[in-house]
Amino acid sequence: MRMIAAAVLMLPVLAPVLTQAEEIAQVGVDWMGNDIVIEAIADPEVGGVTCHLAYFERSVLDRLSQGNWFEDPSNSAIQCARTGAIDVGRLQPGQPADVFSEGRSLLFKSLRVKRIYDAENRVLVYLAHASELSEGSAKMSMSTVPLLAGDTGGAAD
């Protein structure tokens, strides 16, 4: 029992630090109560970048009629914009890094946002995709944020 308690206490230390999303709107799309949810996600590593993520959230009525209680669709859209000064000094070019993750089913599916620093082209790439335990998903969306000469930590500094 002590081992389980110790493992639970260590979980925040072992898990990567991911940002929290702030819900900014819900848009109703049909009479069954299904919604498109729009969330704002600030990139905690670089600062100065905010991504807006939109995804489909099923209503209780839709879950009853479809018979699938425990998951939402994997579809999503992402758009990122510069909202302040950007510092890429701690980023490793070409290495995908988790920015955000949110469960889309009871256990096996999540919606993730990853950041890739393309140093050669001086751009940050943000990829929203579904991650499933049993099989991959081709449902993805991508956005880029160009880096300017005044941004710190890049190769041009």
PDB file of C-alpha atoms in Angstrom:
ATOM      1  CA  MET A   1       0.000   0.000   0.000  1.00  0.00           C
ATOM      2  CA  ARG A   2       2.881   2.379   0.762  1.00  0.00           C
ATOM      3  CA  MET A   3       4.338   1.684  -2.698  1.00  0.00           C
ATOM      4  CA  ILE A   4       1.066   2.730  -4.346  1.00  0.00           C
ATOM      5  CA  ALA A   5       0.873   5.894  -2.252  1.00  0.00           C
ATOM      6  CA  ALA A   6       4.483   6.756  -3.120  1.00  0.00           C
ATOM      7  CA  ALA A   7       3.819   6.166  -6.837  1.00  0.00           C
ATOM      8  CA  VAL A   8       0.765   8.430  -6.752  1.00  0.00           C
ATOM      9  CA  LEU A   9       2.755  11.167  -4.998  1.00  0.00           C
ATOM     10  CA  MET A  10       5.574  10.889  -7.568  1.00  0.00           C
ATOM     11  CA  LEU A  11       3.243  11.080 -10.579  1.00  0.00           C
ATOM     12  CA  PRO A  12       3.340  14.896 -10.878  1.00  0.00           C
ATOM     13  CA  VAL A  13       7.149  14.802 -10.764  1.00  0.00           C
ATOM     14  CA  LEU A  14       7.444  12.100 -13.430  1.00  0.00           C
ATOM     15  CA  ALA A  15       4.794  13.433 -15.806  1.00  0.00           C
ATOM     16  CA  PRO A  16       5.716  16.240 -18.209  1.00  0.00           C
ATOM     17  CA  VAL A  17       4.454  19.676 -17.253  1.00  0.00           C
ATOM     18  CA  LEU A  18       1.579  20.469 -19.580  1.00  0.00           C
ATOM     19  CA  THR A  19      -0.349  23.683 -19.768  1.00  0.00           C
ATOM     20  CA  GLN A  20      -4.014  23.983 -18.853  1.00  0.00           C
ATOM     21  CA  ALA A  21      -6.542  25.052 -21.453  1.00  0.00           C
ATOM     22  CA  GLU A  22      -8.941  27.908 -20.845  1.00  0.00           C
ATOM     23  CA  GLU A  23     -12.359  27.392 -22.402  1.00  0.00           C
ATOM     24  CA  ILE A  24     -13.379  30.557 -24.223  1.00  0.00           C
ATOM     25  CA  ALA A  25     -16.561  29.455 -26.043  1.00  0.00           C
ATOM     26  CA  GLN A  26     -18.986  26.673 -26.861  1.00  0.00           C
ATOM     27  CA  VAL A  27     -20.890  26.737 -30.127  1.00  0.00           C
ATOM     28  CA  GLY A  28     -24.021  24.600 -30.421  1.00  0.00           C
ATOM     29  CA  VAL A  29     -24.121  22.762 -33.741  1.00  0.00           C
ATOM     30  CA  ASP A  30     -27.369  20.749 -33.702  1.00  0.00           C
ATOM     31  CA  TRP A  31     -30.620  20.096 -31.876  1.00  0.00           C
ATOM     32  CA  MET A  32     -29.113  17.078 -30.028  1.00  0.00           C
ATOM     33  CA  GLY A  33     -26.937  19.383 -27.913  1.00  0.00           C
ATOM     34  CA  ASN A  34     -23.572  18.631 -29.513  1.00  0.00           C
ATOM     35  CA  ASP A  35     -21.070  21.473 -29.236  1.00  0.00           C
ATOM     36  CA  ILE A  36     -17.828  22.707 -30.687  1.00  0.00           C
ATOM     37  CA  VAL A  37     -15.615  23.768 -27.790  1.00  0.00           C
ATOM     38  CA  ILE A  38     -12.927  26.428 -28.305  1.00  0.00           C
ATOM     39  CA  GLU A  39     -10.059  26.601 -25.828  1.00  0.00           C
ATOM     40  CA  ALA A  40      -7.056  28.921 -25.501  1.00  0.00           C
ATOM     41  CA  ILE A  41      -3.715  27.267 -24.734  1.00  0.00           C
ATOM     42  CA  ALA A  42      -0.656  29.362 -23.866  1.00  0.00           C
ATOM     43  CA  ASP A  43       2.687  27.692 -24.613  1.00  0.00           C
ATOM     44  CA  PRO A  44       4.454  27.632 -21.230  1.00  0.00           C
ATOM     45  CA  GLU A  45       7.950  26.935 -22.623  1.00  0.00           C
ATOM     46  CA  VAL A  46       8.337  29.835 -25.036  1.00  0.00           C
ATOM     47  CA  GLY A  47       5.830  32.426 -23.867  1.00  0.00           C
ATOM     48  CA  GLY A  48       4.343  34.785 -26.399  1.00  0.00           C
ATOM     49  CA  VAL A  49       2.353  32.103 -28.265  1.00  0.00           C
ATOM     50  CA  THR A  50      -1.305  31.268 -27.704  1.00  0.00           C
ATOM     51  CA  CYS A  51      -3.034  28.477 -29.600  1.00  0.00           C
ATOM     52  CA  HIS A  52      -6.775  28.158 -30.003  1.00  0.00           C
ATOM     53  CA  LEU A  53      -8.005  24.588 -30.209  1.00  0.00           C
ATOM     54  CA  ALA A  54     -11.497  23.666 -31.424  1.00  0.00           C
ATOM     55  CA  TYR A  55     -12.983  20.200 -30.989  1.00  0.00           C
ATOM     56  CA  PHE A  56     -16.327  18.401 -31.021  1.00  0.00           C
ATOM     57  CA  GLU A  57     -17.999  17.459 -27.734  1.00  0.00           C
ATOM     58  CA  ARG A  58     -20.902  15.006 -27.833  1.00  0.00           C
ATOM     59  CA  SER A  59     -24.057  15.518 -25.790  1.00  0.00           C
ATOM     60  CA  VAL A  60     -25.740  12.934 -23.564  1.00  0.00           C
ATOM     61  CA  LEU A  61     -28.533  12.585 -26.168  1.00  0.00           C
ATOM     62  CA  ASP A  62     -26.005  11.810 -28.905  1.00  0.00           C
ATOM     63  CA  ARG A  63     -24.214   9.320 -26.664  1.00  0.00           C
ATOM     64  CA  LEU A  64     -27.529   7.540 -25.968  1.00  0.00           C
ATOM     65  CA  SER A  65     -28.501   7.378 -29.645  1.00  0.00           C
ATOM     66  CA  GLN A  66     -25.040   6.227 -30.830  1.00  0.00           C
ATOM     67  CA  GLY A  67     -24.518   3.736 -28.005  1.00  0.00           C
ATOM     68  CA  ASN A  68     -20.931   4.880 -27.447  1.00  0.00           C
ATOM     69  CA  TRP A  69     -20.845   6.508 -24.019  1.00  0.00           C
ATOM     70  CA  PHE A  70     -17.163   6.859 -23.410  1.00  0.00           C
ATOM     71  CA  GLU A  71     -15.526   8.815 -26.219  1.00  0.00           C
ATOM     72  CA  ASP A  72     -15.677  11.941 -28.316  1.00  0.00           C
ATOM     73  CA  PRO A  73     -14.529  12.199 -31.952  1.00  0.00           C
ATOM     74  CA  SER A  74     -10.831  12.782 -32.636  1.00  0.00           C
ATOM     75  CA  ASN A  75     -11.376  15.737 -34.997  1.00  0.00           C
ATOM     76  CA  SER A  76      -9.808  19.034 -33.987  1.00  0.00           C
ATOM     77  CA  ALA A  77      -8.554  22.294 -35.447  1.00  0.00           C
ATOM     78  CA  ILE A  78      -5.735  24.498 -34.189  1.00  0.00           C
ATOM     79  CA  GLN A  79      -4.603  28.040 -34.903  1.00  0.00           C
ATOM     80  CA  CYS A  80      -1.686  29.678 -33.092  1.00  0.00           C
ATOM     81  CA  ALA A  81      -0.701  33.340 -32.922  1.00  0.00           C
ATOM     82  CA  ARG A  82       2.059  35.494 -31.495  1.00  0.00           C
ATOM     83  CA  THR A  83       0.778  37.234 -28.356  1.00  0.00           C
ATOM     84  CA  GLY A  84       4.066  38.561 -26.956  1.00  0.00           C
ATOM     85  CA  ALA A  85       7.825  38.084 -26.850  1.00  0.00           C
ATOM     86  CA  ILE A  86       9.037  34.579 -27.782  1.00  0.00           C
ATOM     87  CA  ASP A  87      12.091  32.851 -26.292  1.00  0.00           C
ATOM     88  CA  VAL A  88      13.195  29.632 -28.024  1.00  0.00           C
ATOM     89  CA  GLY A  89      16.508  29.381 -26.143  1.00  0.00           C
ATOM     90  CA  ARG A  90      15.565  26.185 -24.270  1.00  0.00           C
ATOM     91  CA  LEU A  91      14.061  24.378 -27.263  1.00  0.00           C
ATOM     92  CA  GLN A  92      15.844  21.646 -29.196  1.00  0.00           C
ATOM     93  CA  PRO A  93      15.285  21.910 -32.959  1.00  0.00           C
ATOM     94  CA  GLY A  94      13.341  19.053 -34.494  1.00  0.00           C
ATOM     95  CA  GLN A  95      12.336  17.521 -31.139  1.00  0.00           C
ATOM     96  CA  PRO A  96       8.538  17.287 -30.664  1.00  0.00           C
ATOM     97  CA  ALA A  97       7.486  18.473 -27.203  1.00  0.00           C
ATOM     98  CA  ASP A  98       4.105  18.072 -25.508  1.00  0.00           C
ATOM     99  CA  VAL A  99       2.283  21.342 -24.880  1.00  0.00           C
ATOM    100  CA  PHE A 100      -1.206  20.052 -24.042  1.00  0.00           C
ATOM    101  CA  SER A 101      -3.057  16.765 -23.610  1.00  0.00           C
ATOM    102  CA  GLU A 102      -6.717  16.088 -22.861  1.00  0.00           C
ATOM    103  CA  GLY A 103      -8.581  12.777 -22.627  1.00  0.00           C
ATOM    104  CA  ARG A 104     -11.136  12.112 -25.375  1.00  0.00           C
ATOM    105  CA  SER A 105     -12.322   8.757 -24.061  1.00  0.00           C
ATOM    106  CA  LEU A 106     -12.531   6.968 -20.735  1.00  0.00           C
ATOM    107  CA  LEU A 107      -9.072   5.415 -21.066  1.00  0.00           C
ATOM    108  CA  PHE A 108      -7.460   5.051 -24.456  1.00  0.00           C
ATOM    109  CA  LYS A 109      -7.728   8.212 -26.552  1.00  0.00           C
ATOM    110  CA  SER A 110      -6.383  11.713 -26.029  1.00  0.00           C
ATOM    111  CA  LEU A 111      -6.164  14.962 -27.945  1.00  0.00           C
ATOM    112  CA  ARG A 112      -2.600  16.296 -27.911  1.00  0.00           C
ATOM    113  CA  VAL A 113      -0.805  19.436 -28.992  1.00  0.00           C
ATOM    114  CA  LYS A 114       2.918  19.146 -29.755  1.00  0.00           C
ATOM    115  CA  ARG A 115       5.422  21.883 -30.570  1.00  0.00           C
ATOM    116  CA  ILE A 116       8.316  21.427 -32.997  1.00  0.00           C
ATOM    117  CA  TYR A 117      11.006  24.107 -33.338  1.00  0.00           C
ATOM    118  CA  ASP A 118      12.172  24.410 -36.960  1.00  0.00           C
ATOM    119  CA  ALA A 119      15.380  26.392 -36.392  1.00  0.00           C
ATOM    120  CA  GLU A 120      16.450  26.402 -40.035  1.00  0.00           C
ATOM    121  CA  ASN A 121      13.241  28.116 -41.167  1.00  0.00           C
ATOM    122  CA  ARG A 122      12.824  30.100 -37.906  1.00  0.00           C
ATOM    123  CA  VAL A 123       9.313  28.886 -37.180  1.00  0.00           C
ATOM    124  CA  LEU A 124       7.422  27.109 -34.398  1.00  0.00           C
ATOM    125  CA  VAL A 125       5.124  24.340 -35.624  1.00  0.00           C
ATOM    126  CA  TYR A 126       2.135  23.289 -33.509  1.00  0.00           C
ATOM    127  CA  LEU A 127       0.475  19.950 -34.292  1.00  0.00           C
ATOM    128  CA  ALA A 128      -2.890  18.886 -32.839  1.00  0.00           C
ATOM    129  CA  HIS A 129      -3.550  15.157 -33.178  1.00  0.00           C
ATOM    130  CA  ALA A 130      -5.378  12.255 -31.609  1.00  0.00           C
ATOM    131  CA  SER A 131      -3.385   9.632 -29.767  1.00  0.00           C
ATOM    132  CA  GLU A 132      -4.924   6.200 -29.400  1.00  0.00           C
ATOM    133  CA  LEU A 133      -3.566   3.176 -27.575  1.00  0.00           C
ATOM    134  CA  SER A 134      -4.518   0.525 -30.129  1.00  0.00           C
ATOM    135  CA  GLU A 135      -4.208   2.317 -33.457  1.00  0.00           C
ATOM    136  CA  GLY A 136      -2.977   5.654 -34.737  1.00  0.00           C
ATOM    137  CA  SER A 137      -5.234   8.319 -36.130  1.00  0.00           C
ATOM    138  CA  ALA A 138      -4.679  10.377 -39.259  1.00  0.00           C
ATOM    139  CA  LYS A 139      -6.865  13.179 -37.890  1.00  0.00           C
ATOM    140  CA  MET A 140      -4.607  16.169 -37.334  1.00  0.00           C
ATOM    141  CA  SER A 141      -4.340  19.910 -37.716  1.00  0.00           C
ATOM    142  CA  MET A 142      -1.264  22.141 -37.857  1.00  0.00           C
ATOM    143  CA  SER A 143      -0.404  25.803 -37.311  1.00  0.00           C
ATOM    144  CA  THR A 144       2.877  27.732 -37.533  1.00  0.00           C
ATOM    145  CA  VAL A 145       4.222  30.835 -35.817  1.00  0.00           C
ATOM    146  CA  PRO A 146       7.120  32.564 -37.614  1.00  0.00           C
ATOM    147  CA  LEU A 147       9.969  33.818 -35.462  1.00  0.00           C
ATOM    148  CA  LEU A 148      11.164  37.409 -35.884  1.00  0.00           C
ATOM    149  CA  ALA A 149      14.685  38.813 -35.665  1.00  0.00           C
ATOM    150  CA  GLY A 150      14.005  40.136 -32.146  1.00  0.00           C
ATOM    151  CA  ASP A 151      12.998  36.745 -30.741  1.00  0.00           C
ATOM    152  CA  THR A 152      15.570  35.402 -28.282  1.00  0.00           C
ATOM    153  CA  GLY A 153      17.477  32.148 -28.218  1.00  0.00           C
ATOM    154  CA  GLY A 154      17.356  31.370 -31.949  1.00  0.00           C
ATOM    155  CA  ALA A 155      20.223  30.746 -34.353  1.00  0.00           C
ATOM    156  CA  ALA A 156      20.081  34.341 -35.663  1.00  0.00           C
ATOM    157  CA  ASP A 157      20.929  35.792 -32.209  1.00  0.00           C
TER     158      ASP A 157
END
